[in-house]
Amino acid sequence: MISVREIDHLVLRVRDIEAMRRFYCDVLGATHVAWRPEFGMSHLKVGRSMIDLITVDGKLGKAGGAAPGREGRNLDHLCLRVEPFDQEAIVAHLKRHGIEVGEIRRRYGAEGNGISIYLTDPEGNTVELKGPSDGQAPPS
């Protein structure tokens, strides 16, 4: 039996790796770990997980076909568990960085129901910032 504990890493194919690295590091607090030019890949640490950015025209990115855009994306959304989760401070921080804040509401995630904030990264990927569980029963 396989028992999954958490997301290890997520790989995003990107057109502008510098803008994406700035967004995930400067806005969302990821740490840049390594740049691997032979793959066109940047490794970013987010908590105990990783987000890997690969250029669409690099060795790995070419295999994915066309670049993400309005007509197609690489994923539906990425959810990042945020702790501590101070909604007002998070919203203020996002606005200081010129990030449009989407719908804020209670949603179900790995730890249960809790408040989350939707936003969009520079290449149109939806990012969900998730707070702690409210202890309520899962949706039926």
Coordinates of N, CA and C in Angstrom, one line a residue:
M1 N 0.8 -1.2 0.0 CA 0.0 0.0 0.0 C 0.9 1.2 0.0
I2 N 0.5 2.3 -0.7 CA 1.2 3.5 -0.8 C 0.4 4.5 0.1
S3 N 1.2 5.2 0.9 CA 0.6 6.2 1.8 C 1.2 7.6 1.5
V4 N 0.5 8.5 0.8 CA 1.0 9.8 0.5 C 0.9 10.7 1.7
R5 N 2.0 11.4 2.0 CA 2.1 12.3 3.2 C 1.8 13.7 2.8
E6 N 2.4 14.2 1.6 CA 2.3 15.6 1.2 C 2.8 15.7 -0.2
I7 N 2.6 16.8 -0.8 CA 3.1 17.1 -2.1 C 4.6 17.2 -2.0
D8 N 5.4 16.5 -2.8 CA 6.9 16.6 -2.8 C 7.3 17.8 -3.6
H9 N 6.8 17.8 -4.9 CA 7.1 19.0 -5.8 C 6.1 19.0 -6.9
L10 N 6.0 20.2 -7.5 CA 5.1 20.5 -8.6 C 6.0 21.2 -9.6
V11 N 5.8 20.8 -10.9 CA 6.6 21.4 -12.0 C 5.7 22.2 -12.9
L12 N 6.1 23.5 -13.0 CA 5.3 24.4 -13.9 C 6.2 24.8 -15.1
R13 N 5.6 24.6 -16.3 CA 6.3 25.0 -17.5 C 6.0 26.5 -17.7
V14 N 7.0 27.3 -17.9 CA 6.8 28.8 -17.9 C 7.5 29.5 -19.1
R15 N 7.0 30.6 -19.5 CA 7.6 31.4 -20.6 C 8.7 32.3 -20.0
D16 N 8.4 33.0 -18.9 CA 9.3 34.0 -18.3 C 9.7 33.5 -16.9
I17 N 10.8 32.8 -16.9 CA 11.2 32.2 -15.6 C 11.6 33.2 -14.6
E18 N 12.1 34.4 -15.0 CA 12.5 35.4 -14.0 C 11.3 36.0 -13.3
A19 N 10.2 36.3 -14.1 CA 9.0 36.9 -13.5 C 8.4 35.9 -12.6
M20 N 8.4 34.6 -13.0 CA 7.8 33.6 -12.2 C 8.6 33.4 -10.9
R21 N 9.9 33.4 -11.0 CA 10.7 33.2 -9.8 C 10.5 34.4 -8.8
R22 N 10.4 35.6 -9.4 CA 10.1 36.8 -8.5 C 8.8 36.6 -7.8
F23 N 7.8 36.2 -8.6 CA 6.4 36.0 -8.0 C 6.5 35.0 -6.8
Y24 N 7.0 33.8 -7.1 CA 7.0 32.8 -6.1 C 7.9 33.1 -4.9
C25 N 9.0 33.8 -5.2 CA 10.0 34.1 -4.1 C 9.6 35.4 -3.4
D26 N 9.5 36.5 -4.1 CA 9.3 37.8 -3.5 C 7.9 38.0 -2.9
V27 N 6.9 37.4 -3.6 CA 5.5 37.6 -3.2 C 5.0 36.5 -2.3
L28 N 5.3 35.2 -2.6 CA 4.8 34.1 -1.8 C 5.8 33.5 -0.8
G29 N 7.1 34.0 -0.8 CA 8.0 33.6 0.2 C 8.8 32.3 -0.1
A30 N 8.8 31.8 -1.3 CA 9.6 30.7 -1.7 C 11.0 31.0 -1.6
T31 N 11.9 30.1 -1.5 CA 13.3 30.3 -1.5 C 13.9 29.6 -2.7
H32 N 14.7 30.4 -3.5 CA 15.4 29.8 -4.7 C 16.5 29.0 -4.2
V33 N 16.5 27.7 -4.6 CA 17.5 26.7 -4.2 C 18.6 26.5 -5.2
A34 N 18.2 26.4 -6.5 CA 19.2 26.1 -7.5 C 18.6 26.4 -8.9
W35 N 19.6 26.8 -9.8 CA 19.3 27.0 -11.2 C 20.1 26.0 -11.9
R36 N 19.4 25.2 -12.8 CA 20.0 24.1 -13.5 C 19.9 24.4 -15.0
P37 N 20.8 25.2 -15.6 CA 20.7 25.7 -17.0 C 20.6 24.5 -18.0
E38 N 21.2 23.4 -17.7 CA 21.1 22.3 -18.7 C 19.7 21.8 -18.9
F39 N 18.8 22.1 -17.9 CA 17.4 21.7 -18.0 C 16.5 22.9 -18.2
G40 N 17.0 24.1 -18.1 CA 16.2 25.3 -18.0 C 15.3 25.3 -16.8
M41 N 15.8 24.9 -15.7 CA 15.0 24.6 -14.5 C 15.5 25.4 -13.2
S42 N 14.6 25.9 -12.5 CA 14.8 26.6 -11.2 C 14.1 25.8 -10.2
H43 N 14.8 25.5 -9.1 CA 14.1 24.8 -7.9 C 13.8 25.8 -6.9
L44 N 12.6 25.8 -6.4 CA 12.1 26.7 -5.3 C 11.6 25.9 -4.2
K45 N 12.0 26.2 -3.0 CA 11.6 25.6 -1.8 C 10.4 26.3 -1.2
V46 N 9.3 25.6 -0.9 CA 8.1 26.2 -0.3 C 7.7 25.2 0.9
G47 N 8.1 25.7 2.1 CA 7.8 24.8 3.2 C 8.7 23.6 3.1
R48 N 8.0 22.4 3.2 CA 8.7 21.1 3.0 C 8.6 20.6 1.6
S49 N 8.0 21.4 0.7 CA 7.8 21.0 -0.7 C 8.6 21.8 -1.6
M50 N 8.6 21.5 -2.9 CA 9.3 22.2 -4.0 C 8.4 22.6 -5.1
I51 N 8.6 23.8 -5.7 CA 8.0 24.1 -7.0 C 9.2 24.2 -7.9
D52 N 9.2 23.4 -9.0 CA 10.2 23.5 -10.0 C 9.6 24.3 -11.2
L53 N 10.4 25.3 -11.7 CA 10.0 26.1 -12.8 C 10.9 25.6 -14.0
I54 N 10.3 25.3 -15.1 CA 11.1 24.9 -16.3 C 10.6 25.8 -17.5
T55 N 11.6 26.2 -18.2 CA 11.3 27.1 -19.4 C 10.7 26.2 -20.5
V56 N 9.6 26.7 -21.2 CA 9.0 26.0 -22.2 C 9.9 25.7 -23.4
D57 N 10.9 26.5 -23.6 CA 11.8 26.2 -24.7 C 13.1 25.5 -24.2
G58 N 13.1 25.0 -23.0 CA 14.3 24.3 -22.5 C 14.2 22.8 -22.7
K59 N 15.2 22.0 -22.4 CA 15.3 20.6 -22.6 C 14.0 19.9 -22.1
L60 N 13.6 20.1 -20.9 CA 12.4 19.5 -20.3 C 11.1 20.1 -20.8
G61 N 11.1 21.4 -20.9 CA 9.8 22.1 -21.2 C 9.3 21.8 -22.6
K62 N 10.2 21.6 -23.6 CA 9.8 21.3 -24.9 C 8.9 20.1 -25.1
A63 N 9.0 19.2 -24.2 CA 8.2 17.9 -24.3 C 6.7 18.2 -24.0
G64 N 6.4 19.3 -23.3 CA 5.0 19.7 -23.0 C 4.2 20.4 -24.0
G65 N 4.8 20.6 -25.2 CA 4.1 21.3 -26.2 C 4.0 22.8 -26.1
A66 N 2.9 23.4 -26.5 CA 2.7 24.8 -26.5 C 2.8 25.4 -25.1
A67 N 3.2 26.7 -25.0 CA 3.3 27.4 -23.8 C 1.9 27.6 -23.2
P68 N 1.9 27.8 -21.8 CA 0.6 28.1 -21.2 C 0.1 29.5 -21.7
G69 N -1.2 29.7 -21.7 CA -1.7 30.9 -22.1 C -3.2 31.0 -21.8
R70 N -3.9 31.9 -22.4 CA -5.4 32.0 -22.2 C -6.1 30.8 -22.7
E71 N -5.6 30.2 -23.7 CA -6.3 29.1 -24.3 C -6.0 27.7 -23.7
G72 N -5.0 27.7 -22.8 CA -4.7 26.5 -22.2 C -3.7 26.7 -21.0
R73 N -3.8 25.9 -20.0 CA -2.9 26.0 -18.8 C -2.2 24.7 -18.5
N74 N -1.3 24.7 -17.6 CA -0.5 23.5 -17.2 C -1.2 22.8 -16.1
L75 N -2.1 23.5 -15.3 CA -2.8 22.9 -14.2 C -4.0 23.7 -13.9
D76 N -5.0 23.1 -13.1 CA -6.1 23.9 -12.7 C -5.7 24.9 -11.6
H77 N -5.1 24.4 -10.5 CA -4.6 25.4 -9.5 C -3.6 24.6 -8.6
L78 N -2.8 25.4 -7.9 CA -1.9 24.9 -6.9 C -2.3 25.5 -5.6
C79 N -2.4 24.6 -4.6 CA -2.8 25.1 -3.3 C -1.6 25.0 -2.3
L80 N -1.3 26.1 -1.7 CA -0.2 26.2 -0.7 C -0.8 26.5 0.7
R81 N -0.4 25.6 1.6 CA -0.9 25.8 3.0 C 0.0 26.9 3.6
V82 N -0.7 27.9 4.2 CA 0.0 29.0 4.7 C -0.1 29.0 6.3
E83 N 1.0 29.2 7.0 CA 1.0 29.3 8.4 C 2.1 30.2 8.9
P84 N 1.7 31.2 9.7 CA 0.4 31.5 10.2 C -0.4 32.1 9.1
F85 N -1.7 32.0 9.2 CA -2.7 32.5 8.3 C -3.4 33.7 8.8
D86 N -2.9 34.9 8.5 CA -3.5 36.1 9.0 C -4.1 36.8 7.7
Q87 N -5.3 36.6 7.5 CA -6.0 37.0 6.2 C -5.8 38.4 5.9
E88 N -5.9 39.3 6.8 CA -5.7 40.7 6.6 C -4.3 41.1 6.1
A89 N -3.3 40.5 6.8 CA -1.9 40.7 6.5 C -1.6 40.1 5.2
I90 N -2.1 39.0 4.8 CA -1.8 38.3 3.6 C -2.4 39.2 2.4
V91 N -3.6 39.6 2.6 CA -4.3 40.4 1.5 C -3.5 41.7 1.3
A92 N -3.1 42.4 2.4 CA -2.3 43.6 2.4 C -1.0 43.4 1.6
H93 N -0.3 42.3 2.0 CA 0.9 41.9 1.3 C 0.8 41.8 -0.2
L94 N -0.3 41.0 -0.6 CA -0.5 40.8 -2.0 C -0.8 42.1 -2.7
K95 N -1.6 42.9 -2.1 CA -1.9 44.2 -2.7 C -0.7 45.1 -2.9
R96 N 0.2 45.1 -1.9 CA 1.5 45.9 -2.0 C 2.3 45.4 -3.2
H97 N 2.1 44.1 -3.5 CA 2.9 43.6 -4.7 C 2.1 43.7 -6.0
G98 N 0.9 44.4 -5.9 CA 0.1 44.6 -7.1 C -0.6 43.3 -7.6
I99 N -0.8 42.4 -6.7 CA -1.5 41.1 -7.0 C -3.0 41.3 -6.7
E100 N -3.8 41.0 -7.7 CA -5.2 41.1 -7.6 C -5.7 39.9 -6.8
V101 N -6.4 40.1 -5.7 CA -6.9 39.1 -4.8 C -8.3 38.6 -5.3
G102 N -8.4 37.3 -5.5 CA -9.6 36.7 -5.9 C -10.5 36.4 -4.8
E103 N -11.4 35.4 -5.0 CA -12.4 35.1 -4.0 C -11.8 34.5 -2.7
I104 N -12.2 35.0 -1.6 CA -11.8 34.5 -0.3 C -13.0 33.8 0.3
R105 N -12.9 32.5 0.6 CA -14.0 31.8 1.2 C -13.5 30.4 1.8
R106 N -14.4 29.8 2.5 CA -14.1 28.5 3.1 C -14.1 27.4 2.0
R107 N -13.0 26.6 2.0 CA -12.8 25.5 1.0 C -12.3 24.3 1.7
Y108 N -12.5 23.2 1.1 CA -12.0 21.9 1.6 C -10.6 21.6 1.1
G109 N -9.7 21.2 1.9 CA -8.3 20.8 1.5 C -7.8 19.6 2.3
A110 N -6.5 19.4 2.3 CA -5.9 18.2 2.9 C -6.2 18.1 4.4
E111 N -6.2 19.3 5.1 CA -6.4 19.3 6.5 C -7.9 19.5 6.9
G112 N -8.7 19.6 5.9 CA -10.2 19.9 6.2 C -10.6 21.2 5.6
N113 N -11.7 21.7 6.1 CA -12.3 23.0 5.7 C -11.5 24.1 6.3
G114 N -11.4 25.2 5.5 CA -10.7 26.4 6.1 C -10.8 27.5 5.0
I115 N -10.5 28.7 5.5 CA -10.5 29.8 4.6 C -9.3 29.8 3.7
S116 N -9.5 30.2 2.4 CA -8.5 30.3 1.5 C -8.7 31.5 0.5
I117 N -7.6 31.9 -0.1 CA -7.5 33.0 -0.9 C -7.0 32.6 -2.3
Y118 N -7.8 33.0 -3.4 CA -7.3 32.7 -4.7 C -6.6 33.9 -5.3
L119 N -5.6 33.6 -6.1 CA -4.9 34.7 -6.9 C -4.3 34.0 -8.1
T120 N -3.7 34.8 -9.0 CA -3.2 34.3 -10.2 C -1.7 34.8 -10.3
D121 N -0.8 33.8 -10.8 CA 0.6 34.1 -11.0 C 0.8 34.9 -12.3
P122 N 2.0 35.3 -12.6 CA 2.2 36.1 -13.8 C 1.8 35.5 -15.1
E123 N 1.8 34.1 -15.1 CA 1.5 33.4 -16.4 C 0.1 32.8 -16.4
G124 N -0.8 33.2 -15.5 CA -2.2 32.8 -15.5 C -2.5 31.5 -14.7
N125 N -1.6 31.0 -14.0 CA -1.9 29.8 -13.1 C -2.6 30.3 -11.9
T126 N -3.6 29.6 -11.4 CA -4.3 29.9 -10.2 C -3.6 29.4 -9.0
V127 N -3.4 30.2 -8.0 CA -2.8 29.8 -6.8 C -3.7 30.0 -5.6
E128 N -3.9 29.0 -4.8 CA -4.8 29.1 -3.6 C -3.9 29.1 -2.4
L129 N -4.1 30.1 -1.5 CA -3.4 30.2 -0.3 C -4.4 29.7 0.8
K130 N -4.0 28.6 1.5 CA -5.0 27.9 2.4 C -4.6 28.1 3.8
G131 N -5.6 28.4 4.7 CA -5.4 28.5 6.1 C -5.7 27.2 6.8
P132 N -5.7 27.2 8.1 CA -5.9 26.0 8.9 C -7.3 25.5 8.8
S133 N -7.5 24.2 9.2 CA -8.9 23.6 9.2 C -9.7 24.3 10.3
D134 N -11.0 24.4 10.0 CA -11.9 24.9 11.0 C -12.5 23.8 11.9
G135 N -12.1 22.6 11.6 CA -12.6 21.4 12.4 C -14.0 20.9 12.0
Q136 N -14.6 21.5 11.0 CA -16.0 21.1 10.6 C -15.9 19.9 9.7
A137 N -17.0 19.2 9.6 CA -17.0 17.9 8.8 C -16.7 18.3 7.3
P138 N -16.1 17.3 6.6 CA -15.9 17.5 5.2 C -17.2 17.6 4.4
P139 N -17.1 18.2 3.2 CA -18.4 18.4 2.4 C -18.9 17.0 2.1
S140 N -20.2 16.9 1.9 CA -20.8 15.6 1.6 C -21.2 15.6 0.1

